[in-house]
mmCIF file of C-alpha atoms in Angstrom:
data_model
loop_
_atom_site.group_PDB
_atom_site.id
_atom_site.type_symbol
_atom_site.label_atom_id
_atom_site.label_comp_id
_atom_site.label_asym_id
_atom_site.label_seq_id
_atom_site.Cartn_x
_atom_site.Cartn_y
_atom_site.Cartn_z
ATOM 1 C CA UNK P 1 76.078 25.377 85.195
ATOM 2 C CA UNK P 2 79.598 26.374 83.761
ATOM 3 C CA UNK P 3 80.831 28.600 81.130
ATOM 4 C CA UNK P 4 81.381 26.940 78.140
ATOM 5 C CA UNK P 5 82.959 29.792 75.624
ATOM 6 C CA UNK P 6 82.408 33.258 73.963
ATOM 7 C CA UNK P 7 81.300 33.692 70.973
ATOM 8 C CA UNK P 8 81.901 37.241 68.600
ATOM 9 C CA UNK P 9 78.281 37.788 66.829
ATOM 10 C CA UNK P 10 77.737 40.602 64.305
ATOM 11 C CA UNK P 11 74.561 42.194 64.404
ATOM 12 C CA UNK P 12 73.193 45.313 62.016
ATOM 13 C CA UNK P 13 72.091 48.704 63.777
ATOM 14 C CA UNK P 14 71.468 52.254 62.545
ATOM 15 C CA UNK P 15 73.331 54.519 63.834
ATOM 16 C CA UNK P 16 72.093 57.672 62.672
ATOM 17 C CA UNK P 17 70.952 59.287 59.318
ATOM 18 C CA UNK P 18 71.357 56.406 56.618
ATOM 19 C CA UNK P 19 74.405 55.279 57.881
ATOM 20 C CA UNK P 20 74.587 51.447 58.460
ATOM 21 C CA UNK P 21 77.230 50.091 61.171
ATOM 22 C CA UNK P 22 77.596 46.812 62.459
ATOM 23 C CA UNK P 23 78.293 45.871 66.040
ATOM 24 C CA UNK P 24 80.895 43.501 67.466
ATOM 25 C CA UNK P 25 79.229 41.330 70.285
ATOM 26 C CA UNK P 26 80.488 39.440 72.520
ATOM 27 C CA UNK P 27 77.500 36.416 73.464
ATOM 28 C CA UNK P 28 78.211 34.202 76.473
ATOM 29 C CA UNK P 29 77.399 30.569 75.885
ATOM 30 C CA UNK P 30 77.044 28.419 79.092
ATOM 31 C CA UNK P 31 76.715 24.800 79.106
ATOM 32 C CA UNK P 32 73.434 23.674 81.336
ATOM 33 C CA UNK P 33 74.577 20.862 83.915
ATOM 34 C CA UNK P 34 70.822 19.815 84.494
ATOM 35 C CA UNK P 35 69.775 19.534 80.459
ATOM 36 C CA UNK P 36 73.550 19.295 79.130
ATOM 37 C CA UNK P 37 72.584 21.583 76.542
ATOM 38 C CA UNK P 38 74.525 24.465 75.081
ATOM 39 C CA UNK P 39 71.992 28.192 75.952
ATOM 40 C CA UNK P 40 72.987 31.692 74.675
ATOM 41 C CA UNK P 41 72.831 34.346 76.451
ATOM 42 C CA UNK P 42 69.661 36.896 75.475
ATOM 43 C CA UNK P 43 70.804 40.645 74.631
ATOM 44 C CA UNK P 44 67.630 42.835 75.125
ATOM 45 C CA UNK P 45 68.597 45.072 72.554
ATOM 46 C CA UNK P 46 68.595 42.408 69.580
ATOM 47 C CA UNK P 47 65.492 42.064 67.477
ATOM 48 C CA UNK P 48 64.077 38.317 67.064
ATOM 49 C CA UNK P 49 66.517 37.655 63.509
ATOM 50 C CA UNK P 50 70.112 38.036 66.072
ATOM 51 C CA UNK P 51 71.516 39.318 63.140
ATOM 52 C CA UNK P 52 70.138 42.783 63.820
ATOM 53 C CA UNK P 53 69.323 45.167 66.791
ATOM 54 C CA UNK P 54 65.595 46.203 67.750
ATOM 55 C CA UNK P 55 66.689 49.839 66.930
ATOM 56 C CA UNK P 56 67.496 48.895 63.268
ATOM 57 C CA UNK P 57 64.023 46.331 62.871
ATOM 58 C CA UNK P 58 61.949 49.701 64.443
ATOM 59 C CA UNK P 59 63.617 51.696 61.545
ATOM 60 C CA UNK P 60 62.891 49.077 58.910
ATOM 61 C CA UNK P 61 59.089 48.974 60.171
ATOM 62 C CA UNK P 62 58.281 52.526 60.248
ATOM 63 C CA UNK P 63 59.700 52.749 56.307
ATOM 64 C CA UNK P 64 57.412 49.746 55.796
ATOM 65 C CA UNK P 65 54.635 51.867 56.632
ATOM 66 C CA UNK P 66 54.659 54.012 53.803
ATOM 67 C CA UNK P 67 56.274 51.823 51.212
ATOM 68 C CA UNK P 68 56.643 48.410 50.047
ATOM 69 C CA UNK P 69 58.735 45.910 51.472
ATOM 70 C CA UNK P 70 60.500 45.515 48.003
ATOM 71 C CA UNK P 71 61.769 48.798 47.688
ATOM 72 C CA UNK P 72 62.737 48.696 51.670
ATOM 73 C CA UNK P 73 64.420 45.597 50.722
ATOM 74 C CA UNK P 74 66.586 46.862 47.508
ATOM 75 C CA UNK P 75 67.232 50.359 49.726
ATOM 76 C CA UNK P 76 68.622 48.692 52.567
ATOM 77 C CA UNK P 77 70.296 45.910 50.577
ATOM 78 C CA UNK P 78 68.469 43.542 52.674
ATOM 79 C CA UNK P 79 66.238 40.057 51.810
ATOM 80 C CA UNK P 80 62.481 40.489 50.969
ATOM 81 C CA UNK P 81 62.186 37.771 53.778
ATOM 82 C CA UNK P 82 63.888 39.397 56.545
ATOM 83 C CA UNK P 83 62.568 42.809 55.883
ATOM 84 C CA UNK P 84 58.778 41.300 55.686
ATOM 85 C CA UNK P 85 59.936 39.454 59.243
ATOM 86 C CA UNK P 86 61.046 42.595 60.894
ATOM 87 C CA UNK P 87 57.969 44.326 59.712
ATOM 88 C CA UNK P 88 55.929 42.057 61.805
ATOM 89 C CA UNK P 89 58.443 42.305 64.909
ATOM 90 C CA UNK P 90 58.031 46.235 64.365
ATOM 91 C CA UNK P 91 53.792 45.921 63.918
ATOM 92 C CA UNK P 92 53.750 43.112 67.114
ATOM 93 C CA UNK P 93 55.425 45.811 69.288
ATOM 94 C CA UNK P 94 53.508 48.186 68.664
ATOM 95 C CA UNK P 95 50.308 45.950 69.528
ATOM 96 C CA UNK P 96 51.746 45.388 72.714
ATOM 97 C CA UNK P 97 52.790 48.595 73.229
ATOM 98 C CA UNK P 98 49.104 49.729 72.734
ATOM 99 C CA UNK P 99 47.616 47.108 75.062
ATOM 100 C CA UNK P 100 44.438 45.209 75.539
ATOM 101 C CA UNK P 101 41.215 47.025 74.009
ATOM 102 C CA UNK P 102 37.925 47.850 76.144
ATOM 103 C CA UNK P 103 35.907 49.664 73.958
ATOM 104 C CA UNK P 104 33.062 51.697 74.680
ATOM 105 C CA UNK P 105 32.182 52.772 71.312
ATOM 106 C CA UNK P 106 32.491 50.345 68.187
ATOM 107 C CA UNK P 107 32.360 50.776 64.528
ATOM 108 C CA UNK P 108 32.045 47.599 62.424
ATOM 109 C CA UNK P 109 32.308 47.373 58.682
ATOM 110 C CA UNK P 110 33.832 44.658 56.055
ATOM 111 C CA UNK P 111 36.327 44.971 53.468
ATOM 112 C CA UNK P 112 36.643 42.582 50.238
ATOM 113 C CA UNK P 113 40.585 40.491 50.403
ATOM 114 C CA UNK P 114 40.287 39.556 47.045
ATOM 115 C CA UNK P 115 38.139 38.798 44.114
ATOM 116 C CA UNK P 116 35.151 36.449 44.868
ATOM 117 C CA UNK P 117 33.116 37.756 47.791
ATOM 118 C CA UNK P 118 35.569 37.170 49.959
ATOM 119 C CA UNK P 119 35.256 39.179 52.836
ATOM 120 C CA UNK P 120 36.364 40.115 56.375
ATOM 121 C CA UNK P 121 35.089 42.109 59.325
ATOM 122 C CA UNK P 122 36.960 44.867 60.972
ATOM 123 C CA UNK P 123 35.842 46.399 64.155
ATOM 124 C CA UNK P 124 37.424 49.767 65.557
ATOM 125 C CA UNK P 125 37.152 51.878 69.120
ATOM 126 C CA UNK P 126 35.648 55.291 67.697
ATOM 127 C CA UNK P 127 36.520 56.900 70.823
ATOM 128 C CA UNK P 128 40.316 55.934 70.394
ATOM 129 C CA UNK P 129 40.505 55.820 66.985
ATOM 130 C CA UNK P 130 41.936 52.835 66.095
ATOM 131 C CA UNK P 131 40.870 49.245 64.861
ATOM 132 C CA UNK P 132 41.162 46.724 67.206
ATOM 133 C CA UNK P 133 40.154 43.198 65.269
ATOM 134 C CA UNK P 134 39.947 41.664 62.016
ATOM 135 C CA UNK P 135 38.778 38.561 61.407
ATOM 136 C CA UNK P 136 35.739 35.888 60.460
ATOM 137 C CA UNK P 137 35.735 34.098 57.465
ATOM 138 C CA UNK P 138 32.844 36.099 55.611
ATOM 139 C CA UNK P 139 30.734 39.228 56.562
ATOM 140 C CA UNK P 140 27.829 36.449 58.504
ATOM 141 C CA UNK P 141 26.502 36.622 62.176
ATOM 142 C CA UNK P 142 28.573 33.569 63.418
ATOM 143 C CA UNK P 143 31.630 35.499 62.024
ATOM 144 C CA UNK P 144 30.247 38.831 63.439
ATOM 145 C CA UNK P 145 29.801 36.334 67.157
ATOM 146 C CA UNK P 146 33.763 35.747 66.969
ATOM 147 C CA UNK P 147 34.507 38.910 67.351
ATOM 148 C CA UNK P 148 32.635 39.300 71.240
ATOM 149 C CA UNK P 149 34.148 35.932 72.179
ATOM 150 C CA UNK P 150 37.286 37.672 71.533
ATOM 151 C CA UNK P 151 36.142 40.826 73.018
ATOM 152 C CA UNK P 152 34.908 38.383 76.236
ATOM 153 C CA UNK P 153 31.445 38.780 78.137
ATOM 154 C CA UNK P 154 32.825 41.603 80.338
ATOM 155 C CA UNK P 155 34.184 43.727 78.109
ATOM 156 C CA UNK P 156 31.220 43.286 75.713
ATOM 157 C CA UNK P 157 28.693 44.488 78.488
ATOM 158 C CA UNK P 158 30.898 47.687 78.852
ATOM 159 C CA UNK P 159 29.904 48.329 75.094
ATOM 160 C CA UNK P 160 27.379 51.069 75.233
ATOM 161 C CA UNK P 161 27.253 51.978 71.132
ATOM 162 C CA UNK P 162 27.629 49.967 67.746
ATOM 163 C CA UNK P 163 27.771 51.637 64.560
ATOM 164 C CA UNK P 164 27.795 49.673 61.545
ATOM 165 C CA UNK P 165 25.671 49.638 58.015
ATOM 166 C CA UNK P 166 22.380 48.416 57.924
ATOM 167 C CA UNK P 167 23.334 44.624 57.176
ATOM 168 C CA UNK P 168 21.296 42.326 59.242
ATOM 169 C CA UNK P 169 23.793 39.697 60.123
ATOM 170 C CA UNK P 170 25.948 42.531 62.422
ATOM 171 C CA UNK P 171 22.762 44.372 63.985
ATOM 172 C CA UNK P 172 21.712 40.535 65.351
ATOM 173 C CA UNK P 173 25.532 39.259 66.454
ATOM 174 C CA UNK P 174 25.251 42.557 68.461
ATOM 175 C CA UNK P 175 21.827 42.177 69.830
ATOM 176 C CA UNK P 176 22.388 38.993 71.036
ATOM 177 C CA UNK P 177 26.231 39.324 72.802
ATOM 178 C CA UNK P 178 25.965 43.470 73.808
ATOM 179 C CA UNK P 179 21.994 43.511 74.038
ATOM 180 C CA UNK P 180 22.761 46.877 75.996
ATOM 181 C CA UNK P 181 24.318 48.813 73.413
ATOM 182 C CA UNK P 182 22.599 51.098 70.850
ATOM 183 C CA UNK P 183 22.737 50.424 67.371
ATOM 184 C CA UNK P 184 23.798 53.394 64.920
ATOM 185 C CA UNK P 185 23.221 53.281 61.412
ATOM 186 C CA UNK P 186 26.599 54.517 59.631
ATOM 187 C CA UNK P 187 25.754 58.063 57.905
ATOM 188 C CA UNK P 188 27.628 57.231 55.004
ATOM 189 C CA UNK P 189 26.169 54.336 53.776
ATOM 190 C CA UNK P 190 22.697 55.311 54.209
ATOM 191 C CA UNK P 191 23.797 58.178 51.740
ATOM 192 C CA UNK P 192 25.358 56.046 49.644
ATOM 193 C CA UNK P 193 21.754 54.365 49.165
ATOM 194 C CA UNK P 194 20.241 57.368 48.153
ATOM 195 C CA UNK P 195 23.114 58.349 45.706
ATOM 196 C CA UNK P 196 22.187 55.340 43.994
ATOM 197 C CA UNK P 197 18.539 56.081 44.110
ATOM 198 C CA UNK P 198 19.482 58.918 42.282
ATOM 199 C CA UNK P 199 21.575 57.160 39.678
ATOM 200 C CA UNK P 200 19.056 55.051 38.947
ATOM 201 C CA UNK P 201 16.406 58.159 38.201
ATOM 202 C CA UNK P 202 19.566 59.249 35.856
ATOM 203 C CA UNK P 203 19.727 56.417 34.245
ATOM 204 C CA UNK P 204 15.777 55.689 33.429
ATOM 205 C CA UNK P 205 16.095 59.605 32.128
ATOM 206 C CA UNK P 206 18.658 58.792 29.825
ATOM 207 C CA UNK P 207 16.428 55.625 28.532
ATOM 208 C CA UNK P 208 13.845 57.755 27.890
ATOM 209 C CA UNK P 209 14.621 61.311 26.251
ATOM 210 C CA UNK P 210 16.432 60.626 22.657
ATOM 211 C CA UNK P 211 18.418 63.007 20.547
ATOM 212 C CA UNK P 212 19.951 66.314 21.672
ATOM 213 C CA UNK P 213 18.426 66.089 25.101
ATOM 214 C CA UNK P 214 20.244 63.281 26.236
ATOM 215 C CA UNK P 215 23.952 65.229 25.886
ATOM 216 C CA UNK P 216 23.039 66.946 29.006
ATOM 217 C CA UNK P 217 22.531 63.326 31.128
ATOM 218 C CA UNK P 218 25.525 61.664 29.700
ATOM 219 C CA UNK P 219 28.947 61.929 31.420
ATOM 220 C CA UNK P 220 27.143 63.762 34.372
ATOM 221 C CA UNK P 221 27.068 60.477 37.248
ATOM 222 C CA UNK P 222 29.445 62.020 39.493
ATOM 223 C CA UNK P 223 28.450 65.759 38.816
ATOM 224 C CA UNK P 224 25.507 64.322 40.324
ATOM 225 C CA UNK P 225 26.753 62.343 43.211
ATOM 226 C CA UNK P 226 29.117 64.574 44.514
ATOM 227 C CA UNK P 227 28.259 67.622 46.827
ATOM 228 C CA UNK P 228 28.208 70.980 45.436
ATOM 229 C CA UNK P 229 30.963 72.824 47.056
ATOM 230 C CA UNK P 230 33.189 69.837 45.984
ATOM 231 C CA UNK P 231 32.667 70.504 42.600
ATOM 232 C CA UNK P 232 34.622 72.509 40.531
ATOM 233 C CA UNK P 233 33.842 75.347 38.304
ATOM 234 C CA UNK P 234 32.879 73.657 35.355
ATOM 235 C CA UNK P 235 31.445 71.144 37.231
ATOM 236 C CA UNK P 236 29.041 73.915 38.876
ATOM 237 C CA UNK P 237 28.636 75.051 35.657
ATOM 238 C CA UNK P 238 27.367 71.515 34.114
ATOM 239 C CA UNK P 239 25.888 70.974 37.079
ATOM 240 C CA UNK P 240 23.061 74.251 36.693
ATOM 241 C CA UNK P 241 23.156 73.106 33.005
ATOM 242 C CA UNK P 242 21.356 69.901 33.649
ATOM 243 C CA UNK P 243 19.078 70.850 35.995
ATOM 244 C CA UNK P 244 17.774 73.361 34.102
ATOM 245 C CA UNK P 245 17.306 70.807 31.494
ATOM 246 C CA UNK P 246 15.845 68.247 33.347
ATOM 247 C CA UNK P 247 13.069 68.779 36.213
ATOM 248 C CA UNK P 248 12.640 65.599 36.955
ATOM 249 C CA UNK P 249 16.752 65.209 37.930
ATOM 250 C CA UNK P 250 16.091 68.514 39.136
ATOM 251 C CA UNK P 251 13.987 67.547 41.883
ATOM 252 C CA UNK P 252 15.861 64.284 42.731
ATOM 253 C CA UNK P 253 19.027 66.403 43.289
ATOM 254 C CA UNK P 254 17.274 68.705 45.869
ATOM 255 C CA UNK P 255 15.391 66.037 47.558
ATOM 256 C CA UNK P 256 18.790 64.196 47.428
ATOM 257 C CA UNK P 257 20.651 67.480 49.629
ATOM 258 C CA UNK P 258 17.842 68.008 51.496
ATOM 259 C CA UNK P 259 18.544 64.924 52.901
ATOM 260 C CA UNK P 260 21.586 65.455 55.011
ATOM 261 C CA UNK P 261 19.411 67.838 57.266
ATOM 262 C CA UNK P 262 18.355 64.765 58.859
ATOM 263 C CA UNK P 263 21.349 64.566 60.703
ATOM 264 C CA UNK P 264 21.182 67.599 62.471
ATOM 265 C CA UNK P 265 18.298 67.585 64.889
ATOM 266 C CA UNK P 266 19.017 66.789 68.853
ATOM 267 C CA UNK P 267 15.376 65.259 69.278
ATOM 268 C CA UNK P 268 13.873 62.349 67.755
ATOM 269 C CA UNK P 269 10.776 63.950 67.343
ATOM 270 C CA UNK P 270 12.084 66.494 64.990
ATOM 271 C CA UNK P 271 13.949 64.131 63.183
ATOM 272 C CA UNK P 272 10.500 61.932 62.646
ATOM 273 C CA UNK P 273 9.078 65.332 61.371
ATOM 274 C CA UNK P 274 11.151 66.109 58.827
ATOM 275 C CA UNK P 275 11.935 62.650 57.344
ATOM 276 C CA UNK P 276 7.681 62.120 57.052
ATOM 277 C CA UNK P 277 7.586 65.657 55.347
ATOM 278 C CA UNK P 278 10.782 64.916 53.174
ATOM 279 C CA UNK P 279 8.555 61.492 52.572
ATOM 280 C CA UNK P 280 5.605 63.262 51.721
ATOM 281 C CA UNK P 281 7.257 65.588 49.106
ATOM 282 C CA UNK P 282 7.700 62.587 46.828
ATOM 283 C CA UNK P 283 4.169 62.308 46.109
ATOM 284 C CA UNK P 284 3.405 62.644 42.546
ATOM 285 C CA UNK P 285 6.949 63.077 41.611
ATOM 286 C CA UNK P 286 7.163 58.999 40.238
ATOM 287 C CA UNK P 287 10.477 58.798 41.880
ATOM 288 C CA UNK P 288 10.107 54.829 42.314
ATOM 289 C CA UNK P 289 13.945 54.901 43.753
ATOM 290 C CA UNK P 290 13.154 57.317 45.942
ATOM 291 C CA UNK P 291 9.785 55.705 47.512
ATOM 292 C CA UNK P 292 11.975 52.604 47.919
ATOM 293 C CA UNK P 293 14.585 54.297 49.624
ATOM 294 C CA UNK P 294 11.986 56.226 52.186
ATOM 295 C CA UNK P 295 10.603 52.654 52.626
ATOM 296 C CA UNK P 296 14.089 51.184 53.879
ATOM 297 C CA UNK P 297 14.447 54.429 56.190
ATOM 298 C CA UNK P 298 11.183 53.737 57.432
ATOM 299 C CA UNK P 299 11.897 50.163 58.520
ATOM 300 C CA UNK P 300 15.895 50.981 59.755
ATOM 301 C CA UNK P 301 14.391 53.995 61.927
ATOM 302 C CA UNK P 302 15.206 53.151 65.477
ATOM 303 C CA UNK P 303 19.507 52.296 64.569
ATOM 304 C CA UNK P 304 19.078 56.085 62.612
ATOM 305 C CA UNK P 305 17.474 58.583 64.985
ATOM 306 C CA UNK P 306 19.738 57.010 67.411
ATOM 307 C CA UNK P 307 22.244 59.709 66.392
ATOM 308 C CA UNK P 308 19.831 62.475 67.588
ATOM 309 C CA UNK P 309 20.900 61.491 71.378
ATOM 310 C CA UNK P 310 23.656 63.310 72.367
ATOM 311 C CA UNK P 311 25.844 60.599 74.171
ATOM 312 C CA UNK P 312 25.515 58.913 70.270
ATOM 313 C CA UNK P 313 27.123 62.083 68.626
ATOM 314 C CA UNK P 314 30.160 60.327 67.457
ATOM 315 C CA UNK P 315 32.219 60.897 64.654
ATOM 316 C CA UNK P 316 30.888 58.770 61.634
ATOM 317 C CA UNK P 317 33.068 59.571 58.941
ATOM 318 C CA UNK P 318 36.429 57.355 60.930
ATOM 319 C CA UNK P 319 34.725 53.945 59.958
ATOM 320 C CA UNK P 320 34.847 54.952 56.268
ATOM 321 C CA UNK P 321 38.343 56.713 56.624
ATOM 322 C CA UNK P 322 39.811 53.423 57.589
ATOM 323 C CA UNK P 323 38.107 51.567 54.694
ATOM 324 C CA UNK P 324 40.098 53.620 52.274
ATOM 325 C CA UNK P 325 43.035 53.326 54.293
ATOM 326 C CA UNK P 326 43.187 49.887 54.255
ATOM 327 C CA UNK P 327 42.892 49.912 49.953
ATOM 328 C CA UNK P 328 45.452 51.738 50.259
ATOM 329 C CA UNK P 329 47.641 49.223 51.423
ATOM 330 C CA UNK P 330 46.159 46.484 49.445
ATOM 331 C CA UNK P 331 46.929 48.711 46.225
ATOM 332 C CA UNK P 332 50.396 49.729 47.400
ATOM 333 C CA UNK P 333 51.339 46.094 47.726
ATOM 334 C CA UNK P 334 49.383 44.963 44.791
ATOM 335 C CA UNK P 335 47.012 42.725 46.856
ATOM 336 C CA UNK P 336 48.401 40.955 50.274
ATOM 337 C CA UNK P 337 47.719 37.472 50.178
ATOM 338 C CA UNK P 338 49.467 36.622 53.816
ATOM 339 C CA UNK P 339 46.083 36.808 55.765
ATOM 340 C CA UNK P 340 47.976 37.521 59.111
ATOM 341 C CA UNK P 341 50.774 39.902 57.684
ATOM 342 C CA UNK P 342 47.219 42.171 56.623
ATOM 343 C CA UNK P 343 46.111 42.031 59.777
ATOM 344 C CA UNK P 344 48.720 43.330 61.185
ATOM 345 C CA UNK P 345 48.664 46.028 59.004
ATOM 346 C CA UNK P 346 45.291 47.110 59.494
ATOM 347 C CA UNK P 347 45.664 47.060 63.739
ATOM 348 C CA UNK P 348 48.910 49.430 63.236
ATOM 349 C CA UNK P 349 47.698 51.320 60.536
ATOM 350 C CA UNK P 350 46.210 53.773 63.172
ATOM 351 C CA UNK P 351 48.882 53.281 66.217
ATOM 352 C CA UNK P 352 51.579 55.794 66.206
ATOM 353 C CA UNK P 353 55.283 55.000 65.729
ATOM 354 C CA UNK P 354 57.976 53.306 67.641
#
């Protein structure tokens, strides 16, 4: 090999502050004897564009994480292209920089990408907090299996808890590829089915009283959904207004808190207890809703008094925090139809900074 020439290079860095400089560099050009091609020599400090330095594609990707890459772009006086491409330098980094994941503890959910039913699975390490795949093409058990080939059979034996909704297609992907880990019923969404068990009772109300009675019902949903000491005064206030006018939403909405209490025992056997006398208490109340709801407890049991062992206590409410983390982002950029720049996002939205 021989030197062929030198060749001055400008490349963009950030010096400090908002103050943009731009270096002189000097890059060494050899001509290869064995291929007879001209090579460059590789500066470490230069991001993958050599127009600009790592430091200044690190600063660009930590804006990008709390706005949009058009206003990055028109701030920086920069291309929507190469601020989207240093974006996913600054998000690969920091993948690598968190390393290979071997979870103990999973959480799985989906989220919609756009209109249509079209969905994808996200899985996160509860213990770390922090999602570690996206992908599938729907929310099925085949796409549910990609994830453990991913994951490989090692790593997947080492999984000792799953938590995840009751939809069928996850619970069997997991029985069949971790058969050793426990399956957890996500708190939230078995709430969420009894908040609409109680909608429902609010609406069938509303069908049937007429006249001045109904003005109590209407408006109320969310009065109704929502726990007490969120509400605000004059949502207290409406609150005790309509369940003094209504028994029948009366005694949804304490069966409906009385609920939650389920959560709280350390024994399965208490647990069983309560939920068969909370089950018993609906008895000549013709809550149909409600009887429907005890019957889907009834058959989901074993992945819901799981949480009543103590090496299950886990925090629950992560899995959900994500979900509206990741709309978010999907708002802030008006929908993100790149497939691969979004899942990017979502495995760095947790990771902290460069």
């Amino acid at each position: 090999m021989g030197w062929y020439d030198r060749k001055v290079r400008r490349a963009r860095d950030l010096s400090c502050g908002d103050t943009r400089i731009f270096l002189e560099l000097e890059v060494r050009r050899i001509d290869c004897r064995r291929c007879g091609k001209v090579k460059r020599e590789r500066l470490d400090f230069l991001a993958d564009n050599p127009l600009y330095t790592k430091r200044f594609a690190y600063y660009v990707g930590r804006r990008c994480r709390a706005e949009t890459i058009k206003d990055v772009a028109a701030e920086l006086a920069l291309d929507w292209h190469t601020v989207k491409a240093l974006d996913i330098q600054y998000m690969q980094a920091q993948l690598k920089r968190a390393g290979t994941p071997s979870p103990q503890v999973i959480g799985v959910d989906e989220i919609s990408i756009r209109k249509g039913h079209s969905y994808r699975i996200v899985v996160s390490d509860l213990l770390r907090g922090r999602p570690i795949w996206f992908g599938g093409t729907d929310r099925s058990e085949a796409s549910m299996s990609q994830f453990y080939a991913w994951l490989g059979k090692t790593k997947s034996s080492r999984i000792r808890l799953a938590v995840m909704d009751m939809w069928k297609p996850f619970r069997l992907a997991t029985n069949a590829h971790a058969p050793q880990a426990a399956i957890l019923f996500d708190k939230f969404h078995v709430v969420r089915h009894l908040g609409e068990a109680l909608d429902t009772v609010r609406k069938s109300e509303y069908a049937r009283l007429a006249g001045r009675q109904r003005r109590y019902i209407k408006g109320q949903k969310y009065t109704l959904l929502s726990r007490k000491e969120n509400l605000t005064l004059d949502g207290k206030k409406a609150l005790r207004t309509l369940l003094a006018a209504n028994k029948r939403l009366n005694t949804a909405y304490v069966l409906k808190e009385s609920f939650g209490q389920l959560w709280s025992y350390e024994r399965e056997g208490w647990a069983r207890r309560f939920f068969e006398n909370w089950r018993a208490s609906l008895k000549w109340q013709r809550l149909k809703p409600y009887e429907k709801f005890a019957e889907m407890i009834d058959r989901h049991w074993d992945g819901i008094a799981a949480y009543c062992r103590p090496e299950n206590k886990v925090s629950l409410g992560f899995v959900e925090g994500l979900n509206n983390k990741i709309r978010v982002i999907q708002r802030r950029a008006y929908g993100i139809r790149n497939e691969e720049y979004l899942r990017l996002k979502v495995l760095t939205c947790m990771l902290p900074p460069l």
